[in-house]
GROMACS .gro file of C-alpha atoms in nm:
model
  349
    1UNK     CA    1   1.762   1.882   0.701
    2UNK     CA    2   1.607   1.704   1.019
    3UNK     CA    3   1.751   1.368   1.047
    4UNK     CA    4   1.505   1.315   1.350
    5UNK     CA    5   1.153   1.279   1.054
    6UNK     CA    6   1.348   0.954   0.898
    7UNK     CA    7   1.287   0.717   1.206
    8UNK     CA    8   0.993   0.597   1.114
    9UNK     CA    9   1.104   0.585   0.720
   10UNK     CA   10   1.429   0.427   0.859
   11UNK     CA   11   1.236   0.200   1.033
   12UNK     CA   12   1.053   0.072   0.742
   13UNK     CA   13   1.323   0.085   0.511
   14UNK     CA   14   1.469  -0.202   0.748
   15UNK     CA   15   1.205  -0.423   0.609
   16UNK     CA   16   1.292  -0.289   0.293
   17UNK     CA   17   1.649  -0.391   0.284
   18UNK     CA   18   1.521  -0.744   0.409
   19UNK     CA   19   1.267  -0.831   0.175
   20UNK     CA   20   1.527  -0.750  -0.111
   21UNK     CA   21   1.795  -0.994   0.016
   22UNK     CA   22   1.645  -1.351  -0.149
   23UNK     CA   23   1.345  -1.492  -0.194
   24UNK     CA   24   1.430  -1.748   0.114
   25UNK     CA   25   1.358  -1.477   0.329
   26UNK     CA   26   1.031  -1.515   0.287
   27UNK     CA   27   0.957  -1.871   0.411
   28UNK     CA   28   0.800  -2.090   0.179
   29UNK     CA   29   0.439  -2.344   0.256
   30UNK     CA   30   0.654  -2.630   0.307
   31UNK     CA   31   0.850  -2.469   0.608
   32UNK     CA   32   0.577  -2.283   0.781
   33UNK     CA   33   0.377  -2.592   0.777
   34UNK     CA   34   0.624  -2.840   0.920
   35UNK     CA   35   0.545  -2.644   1.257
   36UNK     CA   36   0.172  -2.695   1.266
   37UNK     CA   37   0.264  -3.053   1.381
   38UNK     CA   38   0.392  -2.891   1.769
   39UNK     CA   39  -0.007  -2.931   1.878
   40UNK     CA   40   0.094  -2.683   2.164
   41UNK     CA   41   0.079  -2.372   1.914
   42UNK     CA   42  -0.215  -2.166   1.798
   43UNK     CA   43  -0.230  -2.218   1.403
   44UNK     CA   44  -0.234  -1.960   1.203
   45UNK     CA   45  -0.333  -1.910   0.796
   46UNK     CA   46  -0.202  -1.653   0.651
   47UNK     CA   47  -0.326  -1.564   0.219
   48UNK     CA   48  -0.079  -1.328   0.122
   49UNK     CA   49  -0.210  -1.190  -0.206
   50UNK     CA   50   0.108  -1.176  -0.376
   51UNK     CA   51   0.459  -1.025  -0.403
   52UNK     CA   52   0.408  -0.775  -0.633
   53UNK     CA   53   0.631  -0.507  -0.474
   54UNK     CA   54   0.849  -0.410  -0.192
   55UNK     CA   55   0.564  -0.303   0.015
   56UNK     CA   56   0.374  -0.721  -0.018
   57UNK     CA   57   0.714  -0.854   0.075
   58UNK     CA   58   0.799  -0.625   0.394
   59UNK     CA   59   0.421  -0.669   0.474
   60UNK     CA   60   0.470  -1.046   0.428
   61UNK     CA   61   0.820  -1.085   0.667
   62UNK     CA   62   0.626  -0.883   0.949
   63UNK     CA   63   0.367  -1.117   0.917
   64UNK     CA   64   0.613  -1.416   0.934
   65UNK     CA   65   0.815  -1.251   1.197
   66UNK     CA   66   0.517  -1.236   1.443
   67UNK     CA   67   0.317  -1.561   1.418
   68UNK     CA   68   0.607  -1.725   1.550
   69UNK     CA   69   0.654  -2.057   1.846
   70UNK     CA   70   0.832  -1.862   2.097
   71UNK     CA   71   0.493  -1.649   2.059
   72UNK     CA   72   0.281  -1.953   2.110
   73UNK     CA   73   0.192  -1.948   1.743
   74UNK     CA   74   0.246  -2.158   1.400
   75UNK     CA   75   0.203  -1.986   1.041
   76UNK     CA   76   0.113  -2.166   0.712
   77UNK     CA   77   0.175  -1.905   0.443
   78UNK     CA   78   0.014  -1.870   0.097
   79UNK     CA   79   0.158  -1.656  -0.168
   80UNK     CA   80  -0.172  -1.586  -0.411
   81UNK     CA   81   0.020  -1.470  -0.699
   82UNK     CA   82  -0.221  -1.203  -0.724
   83UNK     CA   83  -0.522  -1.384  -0.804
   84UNK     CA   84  -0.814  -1.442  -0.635
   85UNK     CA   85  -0.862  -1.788  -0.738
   86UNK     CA   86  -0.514  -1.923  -0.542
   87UNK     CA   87  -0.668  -1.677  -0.243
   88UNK     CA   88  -0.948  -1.885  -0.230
   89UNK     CA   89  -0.820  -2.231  -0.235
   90UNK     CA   90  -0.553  -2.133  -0.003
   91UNK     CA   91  -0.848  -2.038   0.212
   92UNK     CA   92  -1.015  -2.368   0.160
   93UNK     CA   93  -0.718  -2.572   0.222
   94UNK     CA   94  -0.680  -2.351   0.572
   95UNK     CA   95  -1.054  -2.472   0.660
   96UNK     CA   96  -0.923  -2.803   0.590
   97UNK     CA   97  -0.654  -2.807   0.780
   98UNK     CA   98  -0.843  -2.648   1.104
   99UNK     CA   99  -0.605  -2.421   1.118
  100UNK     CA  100  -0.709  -2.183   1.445
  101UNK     CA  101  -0.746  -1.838   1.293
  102UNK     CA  102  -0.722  -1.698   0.900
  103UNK     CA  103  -0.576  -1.423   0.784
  104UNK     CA  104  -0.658  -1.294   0.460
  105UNK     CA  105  -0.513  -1.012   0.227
  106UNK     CA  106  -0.758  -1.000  -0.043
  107UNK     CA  107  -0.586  -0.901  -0.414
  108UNK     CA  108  -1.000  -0.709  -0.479
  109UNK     CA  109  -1.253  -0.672  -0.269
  110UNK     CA  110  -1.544  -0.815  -0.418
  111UNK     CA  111  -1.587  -1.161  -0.469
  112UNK     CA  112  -1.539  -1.393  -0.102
  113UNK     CA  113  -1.887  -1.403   0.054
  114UNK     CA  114  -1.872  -1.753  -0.023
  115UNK     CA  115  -1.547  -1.895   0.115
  116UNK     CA  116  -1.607  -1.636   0.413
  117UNK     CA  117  -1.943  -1.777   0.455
  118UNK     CA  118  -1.730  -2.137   0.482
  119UNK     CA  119  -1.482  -2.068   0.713
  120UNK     CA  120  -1.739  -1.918   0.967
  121UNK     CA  121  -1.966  -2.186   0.952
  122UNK     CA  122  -1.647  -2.431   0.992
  123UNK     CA  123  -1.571  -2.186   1.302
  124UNK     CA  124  -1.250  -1.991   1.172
  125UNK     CA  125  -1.242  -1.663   1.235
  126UNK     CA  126  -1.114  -1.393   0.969
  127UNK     CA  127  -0.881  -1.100   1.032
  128UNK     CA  128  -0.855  -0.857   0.744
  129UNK     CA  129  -0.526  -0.707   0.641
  130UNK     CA  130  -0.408  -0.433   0.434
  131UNK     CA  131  -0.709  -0.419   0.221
  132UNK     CA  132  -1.067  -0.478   0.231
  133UNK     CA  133  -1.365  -0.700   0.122
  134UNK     CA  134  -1.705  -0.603   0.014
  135UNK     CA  135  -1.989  -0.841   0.173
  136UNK     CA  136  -2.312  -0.803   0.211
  137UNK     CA  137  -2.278  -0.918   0.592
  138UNK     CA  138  -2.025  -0.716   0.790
  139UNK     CA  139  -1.997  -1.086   1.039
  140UNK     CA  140  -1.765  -1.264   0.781
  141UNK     CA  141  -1.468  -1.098   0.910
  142UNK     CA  142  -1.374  -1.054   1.259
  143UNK     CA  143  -1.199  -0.723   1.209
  144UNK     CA  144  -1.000  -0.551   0.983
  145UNK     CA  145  -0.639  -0.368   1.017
  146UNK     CA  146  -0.467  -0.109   0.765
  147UNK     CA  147  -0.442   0.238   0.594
  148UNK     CA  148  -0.676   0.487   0.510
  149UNK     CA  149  -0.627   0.462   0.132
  150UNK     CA  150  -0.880   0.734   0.046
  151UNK     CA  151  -0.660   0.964   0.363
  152UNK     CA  152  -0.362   0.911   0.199
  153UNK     CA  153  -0.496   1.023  -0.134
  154UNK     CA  154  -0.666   1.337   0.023
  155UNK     CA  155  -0.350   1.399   0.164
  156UNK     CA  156  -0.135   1.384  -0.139
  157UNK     CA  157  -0.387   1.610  -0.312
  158UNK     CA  158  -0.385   1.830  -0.059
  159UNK     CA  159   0.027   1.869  -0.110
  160UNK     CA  160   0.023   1.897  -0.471
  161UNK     CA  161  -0.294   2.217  -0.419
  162UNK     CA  162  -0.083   2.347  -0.178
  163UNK     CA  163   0.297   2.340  -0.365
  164UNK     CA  164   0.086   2.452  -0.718
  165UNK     CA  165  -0.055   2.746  -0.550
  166UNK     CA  166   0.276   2.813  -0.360
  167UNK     CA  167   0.420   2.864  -0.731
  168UNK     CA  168   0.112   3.039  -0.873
  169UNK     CA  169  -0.004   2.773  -1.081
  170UNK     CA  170  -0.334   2.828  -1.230
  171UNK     CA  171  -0.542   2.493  -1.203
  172UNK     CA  172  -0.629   2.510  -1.544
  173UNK     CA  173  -0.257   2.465  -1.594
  174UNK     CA  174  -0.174   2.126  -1.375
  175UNK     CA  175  -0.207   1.848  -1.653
  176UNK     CA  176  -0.183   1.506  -1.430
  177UNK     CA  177  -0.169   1.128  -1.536
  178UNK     CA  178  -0.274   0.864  -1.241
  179UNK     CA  179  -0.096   0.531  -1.278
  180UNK     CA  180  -0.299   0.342  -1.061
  181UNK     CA  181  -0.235   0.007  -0.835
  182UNK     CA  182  -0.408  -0.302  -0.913
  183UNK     CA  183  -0.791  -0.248  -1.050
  184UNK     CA  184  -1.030  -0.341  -0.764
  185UNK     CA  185  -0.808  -0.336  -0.460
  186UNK     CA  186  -0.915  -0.105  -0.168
  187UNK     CA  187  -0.553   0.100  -0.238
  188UNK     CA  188  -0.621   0.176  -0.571
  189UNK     CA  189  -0.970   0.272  -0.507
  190UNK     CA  190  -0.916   0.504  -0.218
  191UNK     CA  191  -0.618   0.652  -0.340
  192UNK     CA  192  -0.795   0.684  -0.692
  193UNK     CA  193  -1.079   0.857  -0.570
  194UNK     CA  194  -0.892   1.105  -0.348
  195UNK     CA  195  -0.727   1.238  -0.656
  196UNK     CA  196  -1.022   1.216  -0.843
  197UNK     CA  197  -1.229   1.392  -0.600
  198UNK     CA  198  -0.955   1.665  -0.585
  199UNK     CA  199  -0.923   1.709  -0.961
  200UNK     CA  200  -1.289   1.820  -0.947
  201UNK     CA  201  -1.262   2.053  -0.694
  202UNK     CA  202  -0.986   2.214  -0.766
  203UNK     CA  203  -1.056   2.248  -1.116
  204UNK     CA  204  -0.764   2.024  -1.239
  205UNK     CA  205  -0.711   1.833  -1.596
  206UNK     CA  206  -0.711   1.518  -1.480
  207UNK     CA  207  -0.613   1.385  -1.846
  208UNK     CA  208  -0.582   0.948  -1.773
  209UNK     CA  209  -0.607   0.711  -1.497
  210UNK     CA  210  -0.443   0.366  -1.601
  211UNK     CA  211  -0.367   0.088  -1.400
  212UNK     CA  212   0.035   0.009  -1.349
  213UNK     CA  213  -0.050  -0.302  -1.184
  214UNK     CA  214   0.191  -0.170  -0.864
  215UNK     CA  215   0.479  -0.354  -0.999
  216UNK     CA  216   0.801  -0.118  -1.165
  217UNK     CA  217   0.728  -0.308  -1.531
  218UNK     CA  218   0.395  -0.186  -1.583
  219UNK     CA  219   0.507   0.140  -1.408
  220UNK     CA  220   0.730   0.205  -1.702
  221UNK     CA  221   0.521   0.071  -1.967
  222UNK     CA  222   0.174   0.297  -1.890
  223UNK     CA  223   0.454   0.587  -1.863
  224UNK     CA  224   0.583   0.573  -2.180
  225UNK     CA  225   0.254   0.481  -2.338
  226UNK     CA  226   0.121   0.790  -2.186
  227UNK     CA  227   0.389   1.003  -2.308
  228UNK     CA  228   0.286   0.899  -2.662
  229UNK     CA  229  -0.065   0.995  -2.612
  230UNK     CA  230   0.009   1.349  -2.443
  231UNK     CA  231   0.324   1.670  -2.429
  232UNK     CA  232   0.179   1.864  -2.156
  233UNK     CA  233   0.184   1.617  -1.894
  234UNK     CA  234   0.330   1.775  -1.575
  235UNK     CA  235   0.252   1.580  -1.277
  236UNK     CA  236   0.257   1.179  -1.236
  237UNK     CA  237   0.070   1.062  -0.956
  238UNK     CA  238   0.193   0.685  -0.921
  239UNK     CA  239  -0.049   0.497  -0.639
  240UNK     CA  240   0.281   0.291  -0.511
  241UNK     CA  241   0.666   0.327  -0.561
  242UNK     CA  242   0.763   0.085  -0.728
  243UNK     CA  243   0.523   0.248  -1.060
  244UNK     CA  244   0.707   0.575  -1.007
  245UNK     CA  245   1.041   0.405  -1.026
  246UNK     CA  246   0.925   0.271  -1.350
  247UNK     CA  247   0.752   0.554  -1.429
  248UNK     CA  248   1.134   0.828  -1.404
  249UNK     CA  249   1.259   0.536  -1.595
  250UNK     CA  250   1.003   0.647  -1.862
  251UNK     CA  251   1.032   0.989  -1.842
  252UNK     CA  252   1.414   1.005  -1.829
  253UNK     CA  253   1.453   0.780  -2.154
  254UNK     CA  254   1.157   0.994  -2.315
  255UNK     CA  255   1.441   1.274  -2.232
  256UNK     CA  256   1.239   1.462  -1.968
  257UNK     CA  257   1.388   1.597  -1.616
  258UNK     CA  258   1.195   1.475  -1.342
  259UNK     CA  259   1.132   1.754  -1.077
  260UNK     CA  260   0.891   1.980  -0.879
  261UNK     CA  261   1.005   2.285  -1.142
  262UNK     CA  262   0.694   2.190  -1.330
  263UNK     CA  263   0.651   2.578  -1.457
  264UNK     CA  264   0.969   2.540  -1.660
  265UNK     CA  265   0.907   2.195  -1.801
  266UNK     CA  266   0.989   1.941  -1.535
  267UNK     CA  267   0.756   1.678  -1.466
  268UNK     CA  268   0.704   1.625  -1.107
  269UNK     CA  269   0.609   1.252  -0.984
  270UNK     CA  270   0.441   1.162  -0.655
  271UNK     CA  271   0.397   0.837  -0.510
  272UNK     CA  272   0.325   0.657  -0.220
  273UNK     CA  273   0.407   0.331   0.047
  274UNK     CA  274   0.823   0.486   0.119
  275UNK     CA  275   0.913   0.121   0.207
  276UNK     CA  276   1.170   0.104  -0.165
  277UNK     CA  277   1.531   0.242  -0.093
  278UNK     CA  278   1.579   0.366  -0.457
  279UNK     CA  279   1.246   0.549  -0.403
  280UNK     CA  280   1.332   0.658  -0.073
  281UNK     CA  281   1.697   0.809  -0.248
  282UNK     CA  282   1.471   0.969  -0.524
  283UNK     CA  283   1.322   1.161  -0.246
  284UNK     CA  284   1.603   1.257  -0.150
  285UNK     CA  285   1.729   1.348  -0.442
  286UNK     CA  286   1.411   1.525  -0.531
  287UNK     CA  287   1.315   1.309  -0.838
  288UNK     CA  288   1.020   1.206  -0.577
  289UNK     CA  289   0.845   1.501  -0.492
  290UNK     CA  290   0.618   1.355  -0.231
  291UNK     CA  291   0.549   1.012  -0.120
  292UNK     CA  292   0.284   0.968   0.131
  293UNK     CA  293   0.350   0.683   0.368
  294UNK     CA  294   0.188   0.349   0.372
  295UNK     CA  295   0.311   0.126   0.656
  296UNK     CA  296   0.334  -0.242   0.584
  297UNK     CA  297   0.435  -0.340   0.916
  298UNK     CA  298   0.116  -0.516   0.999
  299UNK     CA  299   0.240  -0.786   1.167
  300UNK     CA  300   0.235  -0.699   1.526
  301UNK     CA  301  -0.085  -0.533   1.507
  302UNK     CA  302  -0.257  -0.864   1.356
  303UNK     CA  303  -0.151  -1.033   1.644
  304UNK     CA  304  -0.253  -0.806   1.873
  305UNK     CA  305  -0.571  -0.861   1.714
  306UNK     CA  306  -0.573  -1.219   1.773
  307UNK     CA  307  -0.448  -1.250   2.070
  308UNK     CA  308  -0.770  -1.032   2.209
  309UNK     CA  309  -0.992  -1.322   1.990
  310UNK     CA  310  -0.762  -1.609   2.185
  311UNK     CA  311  -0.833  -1.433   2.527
  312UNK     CA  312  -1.252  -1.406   2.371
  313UNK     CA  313  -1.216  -1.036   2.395
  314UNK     CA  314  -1.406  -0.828   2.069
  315UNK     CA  315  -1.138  -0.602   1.920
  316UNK     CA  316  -1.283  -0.310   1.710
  317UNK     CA  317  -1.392  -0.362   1.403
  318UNK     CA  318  -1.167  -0.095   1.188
  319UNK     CA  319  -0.803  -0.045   1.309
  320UNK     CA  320  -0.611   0.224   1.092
  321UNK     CA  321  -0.259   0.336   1.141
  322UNK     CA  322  -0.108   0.655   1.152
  323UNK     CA  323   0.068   0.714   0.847
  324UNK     CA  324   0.285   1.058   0.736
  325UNK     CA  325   0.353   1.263   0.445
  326UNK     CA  326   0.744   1.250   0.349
  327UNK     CA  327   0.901   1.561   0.108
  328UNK     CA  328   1.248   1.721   0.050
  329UNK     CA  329   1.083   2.009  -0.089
  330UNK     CA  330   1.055   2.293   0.172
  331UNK     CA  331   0.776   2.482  -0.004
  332UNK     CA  332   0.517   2.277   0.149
  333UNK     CA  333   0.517   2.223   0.546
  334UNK     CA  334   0.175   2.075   0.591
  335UNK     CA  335  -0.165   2.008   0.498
  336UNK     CA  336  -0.525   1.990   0.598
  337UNK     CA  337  -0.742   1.730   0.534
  338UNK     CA  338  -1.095   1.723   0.682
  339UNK     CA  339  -1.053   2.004   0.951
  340UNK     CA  340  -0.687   1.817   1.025
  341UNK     CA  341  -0.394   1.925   0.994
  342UNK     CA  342  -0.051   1.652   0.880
  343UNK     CA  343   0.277   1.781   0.908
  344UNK     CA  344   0.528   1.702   0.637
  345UNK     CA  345   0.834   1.521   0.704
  346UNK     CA  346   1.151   1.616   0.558
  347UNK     CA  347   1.321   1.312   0.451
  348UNK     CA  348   1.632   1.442   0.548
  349UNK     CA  349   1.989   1.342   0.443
   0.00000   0.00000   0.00000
């Protein structure tokens, strides 16, 4: 095993292991918002959609960690609680408050040409994060900084062509459930349609896509729901961890072994974000057969972003990171996507 690929999984699982100590580690309105009084600091307001999994709350502390006064900057925070609604009055109360700069992390994508339209005509620019909106006019946001969600999909495809045909497996014969992220968010729909896409091509059944909300409960609940409806079901493709945590729960009640010997009746499960210790031991352990990487460590990059706004620079409009493709299972090595070849990590021990 090459300890040397888990840096950068170490390195998120950090954040991990932070988020999961207490919900004061994520600072509430009330304290963020005691600072905005030091008139010296750059405000910033920050809509959080949620906290629906480990990946929204390591996302959330970078974000806290980096607007901070010894940076010159202030942070109100605003959990949405995954609905647009609290999204958009949190963005209304930020107009109100003239806070400097907003940053939004939208729970869809569709639905915030209007409060956009108000905070640029009050003055505010809008920074993206994580996921995207879908506006007519392109000018409503400043920029935008995240994943490729479709990439990442591609990518996973790509591994589970590549490990079927390692082990002969006729397409015909790969039977695959998709327990998708929220309904509407730019994760699901990328990572949705690069399965999709795939299953066409290569020929796959591609026998349900239902959403598991990316939160362990529904995980486990679409998982054994699924189960009811089919018996040849041999790979789960679960759009964040915490589903496929929910998800082996499931299958391991349901008395199946979860694995990548899917020609002699395990069922493998693939997933994505690698942010979730137990996830990241399931990996390990090779419950997980693949989990493409999603970093959430956003936070250094927003500010990067605004910093170039404070100094009236134009930052580009699209900022992606690089993400990898994390596996204990040797058989696959790497994978092309688009003329591109990704290496896969070995998660190591």
């Amino acid at each position: 095993m090459k300890k040397v690929a888990t840096i950068a999984m170490a390195l998120l699982l950090g954040v991990a292991v932070i988020a999961s100590c207490g919900s004061s580690t994520v600072r509430e309105d009330k304290v963020t918002e005691e600072i905005t009084e030091d008139s010296g600091l750059i405000t910033v307001g920050f809509s959080q959609l949620g906290a629906e999994s480990d990946w929204r709350s390591a996302n959330t502390i970078s974000m806290q960690s980096s607007f901070v006064p010894e940076e010159g900057y202030s942070l109100i925070y605003k959990n949405g609680q995954q609905k647009q609604t609290n999204q958009i009055t949190a963005i209304r109360t930020f107009i109100q408050q003239e806070v400097d700069y907003i940053v939004l992390a939208p729970v869809t994508e569709s639905g915030w040409d209007s409060v956009l339209s108000e905070a640029r005509d009050a003055g505010i620019p809008v920074i993206l994060v994580d996921r995207r909106v879908d506006v007519a006019d392109k000018s409503l946001y400043s920029c935008w900084v995240g994943s490729d969600f479709e990439l990442e999909g591609k990518k996973m495809a790509a591994w589970i062509d590549s490990y079927t045909k390692s082990i002969n497996m006729a397409p015909s014969d790969v039977h695959i459930v998709n327990i998708q992220g929220t309904i509407g968010s730019t994760a699901q729909i990328g990572r949705s349609r690069g399965l999709a896409n795939a299953a066409r091509e290569h020929g796959w059944d591609l026998m349900a896509e239902v959403s598991g909300e990316f939160t362990e409960t529904k995980g486990y609940e679409v998982m054994a729901a699924l189960l009811e409806r089919f018996d040849n079901i041999n790979i789960v493709y679960c759009e964040n961890d915490n589903e496929a945590i929910g998800a082996i729960d499931a299958l391991e009640e349901a008395g199946k072994k979860v694995g990548s010997d899917i020609r002699n009746g395990e069922i493998m499960v693939v997933s994505f974000d690698g942010v979730n210790k137990e996830a990241l031991d399931y990996a390990k352990d090779g419950k997980i057969s693949c989990i493409a990487e999603c970093n959430p460590l956003h936070g250094p990059r927003v500010k990067a972003l605004v910093d170039a706004l404070v100094k009236g620079e134009t930052p580009d409009k699209f900022n992606y990171v690089d993400e990898k493709l994390f596996s204990s299972n040797e058989k696959v090595t790497e994978v092309v996507v688009d003329g591109v070849t990704y290496k896969v990590q070995d998660i190591g021990d």
